[in-house]
CSV table of C-alpha atoms and ligand atoms in Angstrom, one decimal:
chain,number,residue,atom,x,y,z
A,1,UNK,CA,0.0,0.0,0.0
A,2,UNK,CA,1.4,3.5,-0.8
A,3,UNK,CA,2.6,5.4,2.2
A,4,UNK,CA,0.4,8.2,3.5
A,5,UNK,CA,1.8,11.7,3.8
A,6,UNK,CA,5.0,12.0,5.9
A,7,UNK,CA,3.9,15.3,7.4
A,8,UNK,CA,1.0,13.6,9.2
A,9,UNK,CA,3.5,11.4,11.1
A,10,UNK,CA,4.7,14.2,13.3
A,11,UNK,CA,1.5,15.0,15.1
A,12,UNK,CA,-1.3,13.0,16.7
A,13,UNK,CA,-5.1,13.3,16.4
A,14,UNK,CA,-6.5,16.0,18.6
A,15,UNK,CA,-6.2,15.0,22.3
A,16,UNK,CA,-9.2,17.4,23.1
A,17,UNK,CA,-11.5,15.7,20.7
A,18,UNK,CA,-10.2,12.2,21.8
A,19,UNK,CA,-11.0,13.1,25.4
A,20,UNK,CA,-14.5,14.0,24.4
A,21,UNK,CA,-15.0,10.6,22.8
A,22,UNK,CA,-13.7,8.9,26.0
A,23,UNK,CA,-16.0,11.0,28.2
A,24,UNK,CA,-19.0,10.1,26.0
A,25,UNK,CA,-18.1,6.4,26.1
A,26,UNK,CA,-18.0,6.4,30.0
A,27,UNK,CA,-20.9,8.9,30.5
A,28,UNK,CA,-18.6,11.4,32.3
A,29,UNK,CA,-19.5,15.0,32.7
A,30,UNK,CA,-17.5,16.5,29.9
A,31,UNK,CA,-15.4,19.5,30.9
A,32,UNK,CA,-12.7,18.7,28.3
A,33,UNK,CA,-13.6,20.0,24.8
A,34,UNK,CA,-14.7,23.6,25.2
A,35,UNK,CA,-18.4,24.0,24.2
A,36,UNK,CA,-21.5,25.1,26.1
A,37,UNK,CA,-24.3,22.8,27.2
A,38,UNK,CA,-26.7,25.8,27.2
A,39,UNK,CA,-28.7,27.1,24.2
A,40,UNK,CA,-27.8,30.0,21.9
A,41,UNK,CA,-29.9,33.2,22.4
A,42,UNK,CA,-33.6,32.7,21.7
A,43,UNK,CA,-33.6,35.3,18.8
A,44,UNK,CA,-30.9,33.2,17.1
A,45,UNK,CA,-33.0,30.0,17.4
A,46,UNK,CA,-36.0,31.8,15.9
A,47,UNK,CA,-33.8,33.1,13.1
A,48,UNK,CA,-32.5,29.6,12.4
A,49,UNK,CA,-36.1,28.4,12.1
A,50,UNK,CA,-36.9,31.1,9.6
A,51,UNK,CA,-33.7,30.3,7.6
A,52,UNK,CA,-34.7,26.6,7.6
A,53,UNK,CA,-38.1,27.5,6.1
A,54,UNK,CA,-37.2,30.3,3.8
A,55,UNK,CA,-33.5,29.6,2.9
A,56,UNK,CA,-31.1,30.3,1.5
A,57,UNK,CA,-30.2,26.7,1.0
A,58,UNK,CA,-27.7,27.0,-1.8
A,59,UNK,CA,-24.1,28.2,-1.7
A,60,UNK,CA,-23.6,31.7,-0.4
A,61,UNK,CA,-20.9,34.0,-2.0
A,62,UNK,CA,-17.7,32.0,-1.4
A,63,UNK,CA,-16.1,34.5,1.0
A,64,UNK,CA,-19.4,35.1,2.9
A,65,UNK,CA,-23.0,36.2,2.4
A,66,UNK,CA,-23.1,40.0,1.9
A,67,UNK,CA,-25.6,40.6,4.7
A,68,UNK,CA,-23.5,38.5,7.1
A,69,UNK,CA,-20.3,40.4,6.2
A,70,UNK,CA,-22.1,43.7,6.5
A,71,UNK,CA,-23.3,42.8,10.0
A,72,UNK,CA,-20.0,41.3,11.0
A,73,UNK,CA,-18.1,44.4,9.8
A,74,UNK,CA,-20.3,46.7,11.8
A,75,UNK,CA,-20.1,44.6,15.0
A,76,UNK,CA,-16.3,44.1,14.8
A,77,UNK,CA,-15.6,47.8,13.9
A,78,UNK,CA,-17.6,48.9,16.9
A,79,UNK,CA,-15.6,46.5,19.2
A,80,UNK,CA,-12.2,46.9,17.6
A,81,UNK,CA,-12.4,50.6,17.1
A,82,UNK,CA,-11.2,50.4,13.4
A,83,UNK,CA,-13.1,50.7,10.2
A,84,UNK,CA,-13.8,47.4,8.4
A,85,UNK,CA,-15.1,47.1,4.8
A,86,UNK,CA,-17.4,44.1,4.3
A,87,UNK,CA,-16.2,43.7,0.8
A,88,UNK,CA,-12.5,44.2,1.4
A,89,UNK,CA,-11.6,43.0,4.9
A,90,UNK,CA,-13.5,39.7,5.5
A,91,UNK,CA,-13.5,36.1,4.6
A,92,UNK,CA,-16.2,34.0,6.3
A,93,UNK,CA,-15.0,30.5,7.1
A,94,UNK,CA,-16.1,27.2,8.6
A,95,UNK,CA,-15.3,28.1,12.1
A,96,UNK,CA,-12.1,29.7,13.3
A,97,UNK,CA,-10.5,26.3,12.8
A,98,UNK,CA,-10.6,26.9,9.1
A,99,UNK,CA,-9.8,30.6,9.6
A,100,UNK,CA,-6.5,29.7,11.3
A,101,UNK,CA,-5.6,27.2,8.6
A,102,UNK,CA,-6.4,29.9,5.9
A,103,UNK,CA,-4.3,32.4,7.8
A,104,UNK,CA,-1.4,30.1,8.1
A,105,UNK,CA,-1.5,29.1,4.4
A,106,UNK,CA,-1.9,32.8,3.4
A,107,UNK,CA,1.1,34.0,5.5
A,108,UNK,CA,3.5,31.1,5.0
A,109,UNK,CA,5.3,29.2,2.3
A,110,UNK,CA,6.7,25.7,2.9
A,111,UNK,CA,9.9,26.0,4.9
A,112,UNK,CA,8.9,29.2,6.7
A,113,UNK,CA,9.0,29.4,10.5
A,114,UNK,CA,6.0,30.3,12.7
A,115,UNK,CA,6.4,31.4,16.3
A,116,UNK,CA,3.8,29.8,18.7
A,117,UNK,CA,3.5,30.6,22.4
A,118,UNK,CA,3.5,27.5,24.6
A,119,UNK,CA,1.1,26.4,26.1
A,120,UNK,CA,-1.0,26.6,22.9
A,121,UNK,CA,-4.2,25.3,21.5
A,122,UNK,CA,-3.2,22.1,19.7
A,123,UNK,CA,-4.5,23.1,16.3
A,124,UNK,CA,-1.7,25.7,15.8
A,125,UNK,CA,1.2,23.3,15.5
A,126,UNK,CA,-0.9,21.1,13.2
A,127,UNK,CA,-1.9,24.1,11.0
A,128,UNK,CA,1.8,25.1,10.7
A,129,UNK,CA,2.9,21.6,9.8
A,130,UNK,CA,0.1,21.1,7.3
A,131,UNK,CA,1.1,24.4,5.7
A,132,UNK,CA,4.7,23.1,5.4
A,133,UNK,CA,5.9,25.6,8.0
A,134,UNK,CA,8.0,24.9,11.1
A,135,UNK,CA,6.7,26.0,14.5
A,136,UNK,CA,9.2,27.7,16.9
A,137,UNK,CA,7.9,27.7,20.5
A,138,UNK,CA,8.1,30.6,22.9
A,139,UNK,CA,7.3,29.8,26.5
A,140,UNK,CA,4.6,31.6,28.5
A,141,UNK,CA,5.7,31.2,32.1
A,142,UNK,CA,3.3,30.5,35.0
A,143,UNK,CA,1.8,31.8,37.1
A,144,UNK,CA,0.9,34.8,34.9
A,145,UNK,CA,1.9,33.1,31.6
A,146,UNK,CA,4.0,36.1,30.6
A,147,UNK,CA,6.6,35.8,27.9
A,148,UNK,CA,10.2,37.0,28.0
A,149,UNK,CA,10.5,39.7,25.2
A,150,UNK,CA,14.1,38.5,24.6
A,151,UNK,CA,12.9,35.0,23.9
A,152,UNK,CA,10.2,36.2,21.6
A,153,UNK,CA,12.7,38.4,19.7
A,154,UNK,CA,15.0,35.3,19.4
A,155,UNK,CA,12.1,33.5,17.5
A,156,UNK,CA,11.8,36.5,15.1
A,157,UNK,CA,15.6,36.6,14.7
A,158,UNK,CA,15.5,32.9,13.8
A,159,UNK,CA,13.2,34.0,11.0
A,160,UNK,CA,9.6,33.5,12.2
A,161,UNK,CA,7.5,35.0,9.5
A,162,UNK,CA,4.4,35.0,11.7
A,163,UNK,CA,3.4,34.7,15.3
A,164,UNK,CA,0.3,33.0,16.5
A,165,UNK,CA,-1.4,35.0,19.3
A,166,UNK,CA,-4.3,33.4,21.0
A,167,UNK,CA,-5.8,36.2,23.2
A,168,UNK,CA,-7.6,35.6,25.5
A,169,UNK,CA,-5.7,32.5,25.6
A,170,UNK,CA,-6.6,28.8,25.5
A,171,UNK,CA,-5.6,26.9,27.6
A,172,UNK,CA,-4.0,29.3,30.2
A,173,UNK,CA,-6.8,31.8,30.5
A,174,UNK,CA,-4.2,34.6,30.0
A,175,UNK,CA,-5.3,38.0,28.7
A,176,UNK,CA,-2.3,39.9,27.3
A,177,UNK,CA,-1.9,43.3,28.7
A,178,UNK,CA,-1.8,46.4,26.6
A,179,UNK,CA,2.0,46.6,27.2
A,180,UNK,CA,2.5,43.0,26.1
A,181,UNK,CA,0.4,43.4,23.0
A,182,UNK,CA,2.3,46.6,22.2
A,183,UNK,CA,5.6,44.8,22.7
A,184,UNK,CA,4.5,42.0,20.3
A,185,UNK,CA,3.5,44.6,17.8
A,186,UNK,CA,6.8,46.4,17.9
A,187,UNK,CA,8.7,43.1,17.3
A,188,UNK,CA,6.4,42.1,14.4
A,189,UNK,CA,7.1,45.5,12.8
A,190,UNK,CA,10.8,45.3,13.5
A,191,UNK,CA,11.1,41.9,11.9
A,192,UNK,CA,8.4,42.5,9.3
A,193,UNK,CA,6.3,39.5,10.4
A,194,UNK,CA,2.6,38.7,10.5
A,195,UNK,CA,0.6,38.3,13.6
A,196,UNK,CA,-2.1,35.6,13.2
A,197,UNK,CA,-4.6,36.1,16.0
A,198,UNK,CA,-7.1,33.6,17.5
A,199,UNK,CA,-9.6,35.9,19.2
A,200,UNK,CA,-12.5,33.6,19.6
A,201,UNK,CA,-12.7,34.5,23.3
A,202,UNK,CA,-12.7,38.3,22.7
A,203,UNK,CA,-15.9,38.7,24.7
A,204,UNK,CA,-15.1,36.3,27.5
A,205,UNK,CA,-12.8,38.4,29.7
A,206,UNK,CA,-13.0,38.8,33.5
A,207,UNK,CA,-12.6,42.2,35.3
A,208,UNK,CA,-10.3,44.0,35.7
A,209,UNK,CA,-8.8,42.5,32.6
A,210,UNK,CA,-9.5,43.9,29.2
A,211,UNK,CA,-9.0,42.5,25.7
A,212,UNK,CA,-6.7,44.5,23.4
A,213,UNK,CA,-7.0,43.8,19.7
A,214,UNK,CA,-3.5,43.9,18.3
A,215,UNK,CA,-5.0,44.7,14.8
A,216,UNK,CA,-6.2,48.0,16.2
A,217,UNK,CA,-2.8,49.3,17.2
A,218,UNK,CA,-1.3,52.0,14.9
A,219,UNK,CA,0.2,50.4,11.8
A,220,UNK,CA,-0.8,46.8,12.8
A,221,UNK,CA,-3.8,46.2,10.7
A,222,UNK,CA,-1.6,45.6,7.6
A,223,UNK,CA,0.3,42.8,9.3
A,224,UNK,CA,-2.4,41.2,11.4
A,225,UNK,CA,-4.5,38.3,10.2
A,226,UNK,CA,-7.3,38.3,12.7
A,227,UNK,CA,-9.3,35.0,13.2
A,228,UNK,CA,-12.5,34.9,15.0
A,229,UNK,CA,-15.7,33.0,15.4
A,230,UNK,CA,-19.3,33.1,16.5
A,231,UNK,CA,-19.0,29.8,18.3
A,232,UNK,CA,-18.1,30.9,21.8
A,233,UNK,CA,-19.8,34.3,21.7
A,234,UNK,CA,-23.2,33.0,20.8
A,235,UNK,CA,-22.9,29.4,22.0
A,236,UNK,CA,-23.1,27.9,18.5
A,237,UNK,CA,-19.9,25.8,18.2
A,238,UNK,CA,-21.7,23.4,15.9
A,239,UNK,CA,-22.7,26.1,13.4
A,240,UNK,CA,-19.1,26.4,12.3
A,241,UNK,CA,-19.1,30.1,11.5
A,242,UNK,CA,-15.8,31.8,11.7
A,243,UNK,CA,-13.9,34.5,9.8
A,244,UNK,CA,-10.7,36.1,8.9
A,245,UNK,CA,-10.3,39.9,9.1
A,246,UNK,CA,-7.3,41.5,7.4
A,247,UNK,CA,-6.1,44.1,4.9
A,248,UNK,CA,-7.4,43.9,1.3
A,249,UNK,CA,-4.2,42.4,0.0
A,250,UNK,CA,-4.2,39.7,2.6
A,251,UNK,CA,-7.9,39.0,2.1
A,252,UNK,CA,-7.4,38.6,-1.7
A,253,UNK,CA,-4.9,35.9,-1.0
A,254,UNK,CA,-6.9,34.3,1.9
A,255,UNK,CA,-10.0,34.1,-0.3
A,256,UNK,CA,-8.1,31.7,-2.7
A,257,UNK,CA,-7.2,29.4,0.1
A,258,UNK,CA,-10.7,29.4,1.6
A,259,UNK,CA,-12.3,28.9,-1.8
A,260,UNK,CA,-10.4,25.7,-2.6
A,261,UNK,CA,-10.5,24.4,1.0
A,262,UNK,CA,-14.2,24.6,1.7
A,263,UNK,CA,-16.0,26.9,-0.9
A,264,UNK,CA,-18.0,28.4,1.9
A,265,UNK,CA,-19.7,28.3,5.3
A,266,UNK,CA,-23.3,27.1,5.7
A,267,UNK,CA,-25.5,29.6,3.9
A,268,UNK,CA,-28.7,29.3,6.0
A,269,UNK,CA,-26.7,29.6,9.2
A,270,UNK,CA,-25.0,32.8,7.9
A,271,UNK,CA,-28.5,34.1,7.2
A,272,UNK,CA,-29.6,33.3,10.8
A,273,UNK,CA,-26.5,34.5,12.4
A,274,UNK,CA,-27.0,38.1,11.1
A,275,UNK,CA,-29.5,38.3,14.0
A,276,UNK,CA,-26.7,37.5,16.5
A,277,UNK,CA,-24.3,40.0,15.0
A,278,UNK,CA,-26.9,42.7,15.4
A,279,UNK,CA,-27.5,42.1,19.1
A,280,UNK,CA,-27.0,45.2,21.2
A,281,UNK,CA,-23.9,45.7,23.3
A,282,UNK,CA,-25.8,44.8,26.5
A,283,UNK,CA,-25.6,41.2,25.2
A,284,UNK,CA,-21.8,41.3,25.5
A,285,UNK,CA,-21.9,42.8,28.9
A,286,UNK,CA,-24.4,40.1,30.0
A,287,UNK,CA,-22.1,37.4,28.5
A,288,UNK,CA,-19.2,38.6,30.7
A,289,UNK,CA,-21.4,38.6,33.8
A,290,UNK,CA,-22.7,35.1,33.0
A,291,UNK,CA,-19.2,33.7,32.4
A,292,UNK,CA,-17.7,35.5,35.5
A,293,UNK,CA,-20.4,33.8,37.6
A,294,UNK,CA,-19.7,30.4,36.0
A,295,UNK,CA,-15.9,30.8,36.5
A,296,UNK,CA,-16.4,31.8,40.1
A,297,UNK,CA,-18.8,28.9,40.7
A,298,UNK,CA,-16.4,26.3,39.3
A,299,UNK,CA,-13.3,27.8,41.0
A,300,UNK,CA,-15.2,27.6,44.3
A,301,UNK,CA,-15.4,23.8,43.9
A,302,UNK,CA,-11.6,23.6,43.1
A,303,UNK,CA,-10.9,25.7,46.2
A,304,UNK,CA,-13.1,23.4,48.3
A,305,UNK,CA,-11.4,20.3,46.8
A,306,UNK,CA,-8.0,21.9,47.8
A,307,UNK,CA,-6.8,22.0,44.2
A,308,UNK,CA,-4.4,24.6,43.0
A,309,UNK,CA,-4.9,26.3,39.6
A,310,UNK,CA,-4.0,29.5,37.7
A,311,UNK,CA,-6.9,31.9,37.9
A,312,UNK,CA,-8.3,32.5,34.4
A,313,UNK,CA,-8.3,36.2,33.3
A,314,UNK,CA,-10.3,35.3,30.1
A,315,UNK,CA,-11.6,32.5,28.0
A,316,UNK,CA,-13.3,29.6,29.8
A,317,UNK,CA,-10.6,27.2,30.8
A,318,UNK,CA,-8.6,26.5,33.9
A,319,UNK,CA,-5.4,24.6,34.3
A,320,UNK,CA,-5.4,22.6,37.5
A,321,UNK,CA,-2.3,21.2,39.2
A,322,UNK,CA,-2.5,17.4,39.9
A,323,UNK,CA,1.0,17.1,41.5
A,324,UNK,CA,-0.4,17.5,45.0
A,325,UNK,CA,-2.8,14.6,44.3
A,326,UNK,CA,0.2,12.3,43.8
A,327,UNK,CA,-0.2,11.9,40.1
A,328,UNK,CA,2.8,12.1,37.8
A,329,UNK,CA,1.1,11.5,34.5
A,330,UNK,CA,-1.7,13.7,33.3
A,331,UNK,CA,-2.9,11.3,30.6
A,332,UNK,CA,-3.3,8.4,33.1
A,333,UNK,CA,-5.0,10.9,35.6
A,334,UNK,CA,-7.4,12.1,32.9
A,335,UNK,CA,-8.4,8.5,32.1
A,336,UNK,CA,-8.8,7.6,35.8
A,337,UNK,CA,-10.8,10.8,36.4
A,338,UNK,CA,-13.2,9.9,33.6
A,339,UNK,CA,-13.6,6.3,34.7
A,340,UNK,CA,-13.6,6.6,38.4
A,341,UNK,CA,-14.8,10.2,39.2
A,342,UNK,CA,-17.0,10.7,36.1
A,343,UNK,CA,-15.5,14.1,35.1
A,344,UNK,CA,-13.5,14.7,31.9
A,345,UNK,CA,-10.6,17.2,31.5
A,346,UNK,CA,-7.9,17.4,28.9
A,347,UNK,CA,-4.3,16.3,29.8
A,348,UNK,CA,-2.3,19.5,30.0
A,349,UNK,CA,0.7,17.9,28.1
A,350,UNK,CA,-1.2,18.3,24.9
A,351,UNK,CA,-0.9,22.0,25.1
A,352,UNK,CA,2.7,22.3,26.0
A,353,UNK,CA,5.9,22.0,24.0
A,354,UNK,CA,7.8,21.6,27.2
A,355,UNK,CA,7.5,18.3,29.1
A,356,UNK,CA,4.6,19.3,31.4
A,357,UNK,CA,2.7,16.5,32.9
A,358,UNK,CA,1.2,17.9,36.0
A,359,UNK,CA,-1.8,19.9,34.6
A,360,UNK,CA,-5.4,19.1,33.6
A,361,UNK,CA,-7.5,21.6,31.7
A,362,UNK,CA,-11.2,21.9,32.6
A,363,UNK,CA,-13.6,24.2,30.9
A,364,UNK,CA,-16.6,25.8,32.6
A,365,UNK,CA,-18.8,26.8,29.7
A,366,UNK,CA,-21.6,24.8,31.3
A,367,UNK,CA,-24.9,25.3,33.0
A,368,UNK,CA,-24.6,26.0,36.7
A,369,UNK,CA,-26.2,22.7,37.5
A,370,UNK,CA,-23.6,20.9,35.3
A,371,UNK,CA,-20.8,22.6,37.1
A,372,UNK,CA,-22.3,21.8,40.4
A,373,UNK,CA,-22.6,18.1,39.5
A,374,UNK,CA,-19.0,18.1,38.2
A,375,UNK,CA,-17.8,20.1,41.2
A,376,UNK,CA,-19.4,17.7,43.7
A,377,UNK,CA,-17.6,14.8,42.0
A,378,UNK,CA,-14.3,16.7,42.1
A,379,UNK,CA,-14.7,17.1,45.9
A,380,UNK,CA,-13.9,13.4,46.1
A,381,UNK,CA,-10.3,14.4,45.2
A,382,UNK,CA,-10.0,16.3,48.5
A,383,UNK,CA,-7.2,15.1,50.6
A,384,UNK,CA,-7.7,13.5,54.0
B,401,LIG,N1,-11.6,25.3,21.4
B,401,LIG,C1,-12.2,24.2,22.1
B,401,LIG,C2,-11.2,23.6,23.0
B,401,LIG,O1,-10.1,24.0,23.1
B,401,LIG,C3,-12.7,23.2,21.1
B,401,LIG,C4,-12.3,23.3,19.8
B,401,LIG,C5,-12.6,22.1,18.9
B,401,LIG,O2,-12.5,21.0,19.4
B,401,LIG,N2,-12.9,22.4,17.7
B,401,LIG,O3,-11.6,22.7,23.7
């Protein structure tokens, strides 16, 4: 039998998605793969019903239905504080997963290097490798998950053509400060590199932290390829609606990648999602309040169970230390937790370049009652 592609040999299938399958098999409460168990906003469900009945049911414009792009440009302009042209600055994709792949293939040629902060969401390394690029890792150091500007500069000196910036960050929950974002921007300018952002958690930020869009800094729009999604903001991870925002020159290139990868995102769902994009700003304020309460509720259980963790500043994940529980291997712990305690979390090692085996990532985008049920089970980990 002919050999399959050699580039697929250097990474595994997603550990996150694998953990979800294991959780389902054992009927565990799934705090591994990050997706809500609550419904999208009611207006959105009604809009989806209308779209099911009245269409469109055929292909939308490849790079996004005009009304969806118009609504997205208006919403993102308002939040990012920069003008966005629906016809020049947007490609609508199948989730930010496709957006990231499109961004990577748009920015990089085979043989190029891409800087990736570690810990990182596992898709980035795979995206780089599938594009023929080589990831260079720059550590984010606990407890604040800050980076050393010297180390980042070294990655650019080694020739990184792009940096992947996940902000707010999965899995660490870090929100990069204005100073950090500015320092990254200065280096990207100095070394004439792209910044590929994953900003799917832009609206899930906990006070007093604030999200700073690197694309909005002076001079940065031209070199930022901003990837986003409706998945987390409107609790529609299964709709697979994401997008790339960038300069017209980048978008012209990105459209080609997108067109040949997927042709387009689901037309009826783009139609329905216009309703979400037009929600008033109070929606985003309420979202923060809701997630702050969910975070605090879940952290309360971790405290009660005597577990140590890094306090999330944004996104909806928390990295929990399992060393004190006497476990040396996160994968074995995760399997045990699923089988014996009935809660699923992702082994932290899947997010780190460094040999880190003492962390488990839980997410808390779940109904309060789901978090209570999981929390009660986690209390069984309490020592003594
Ligand atoms: N971003 C989510 C996570 O980190 C899930 C993404 C996915 O599986 N597509 O768990």
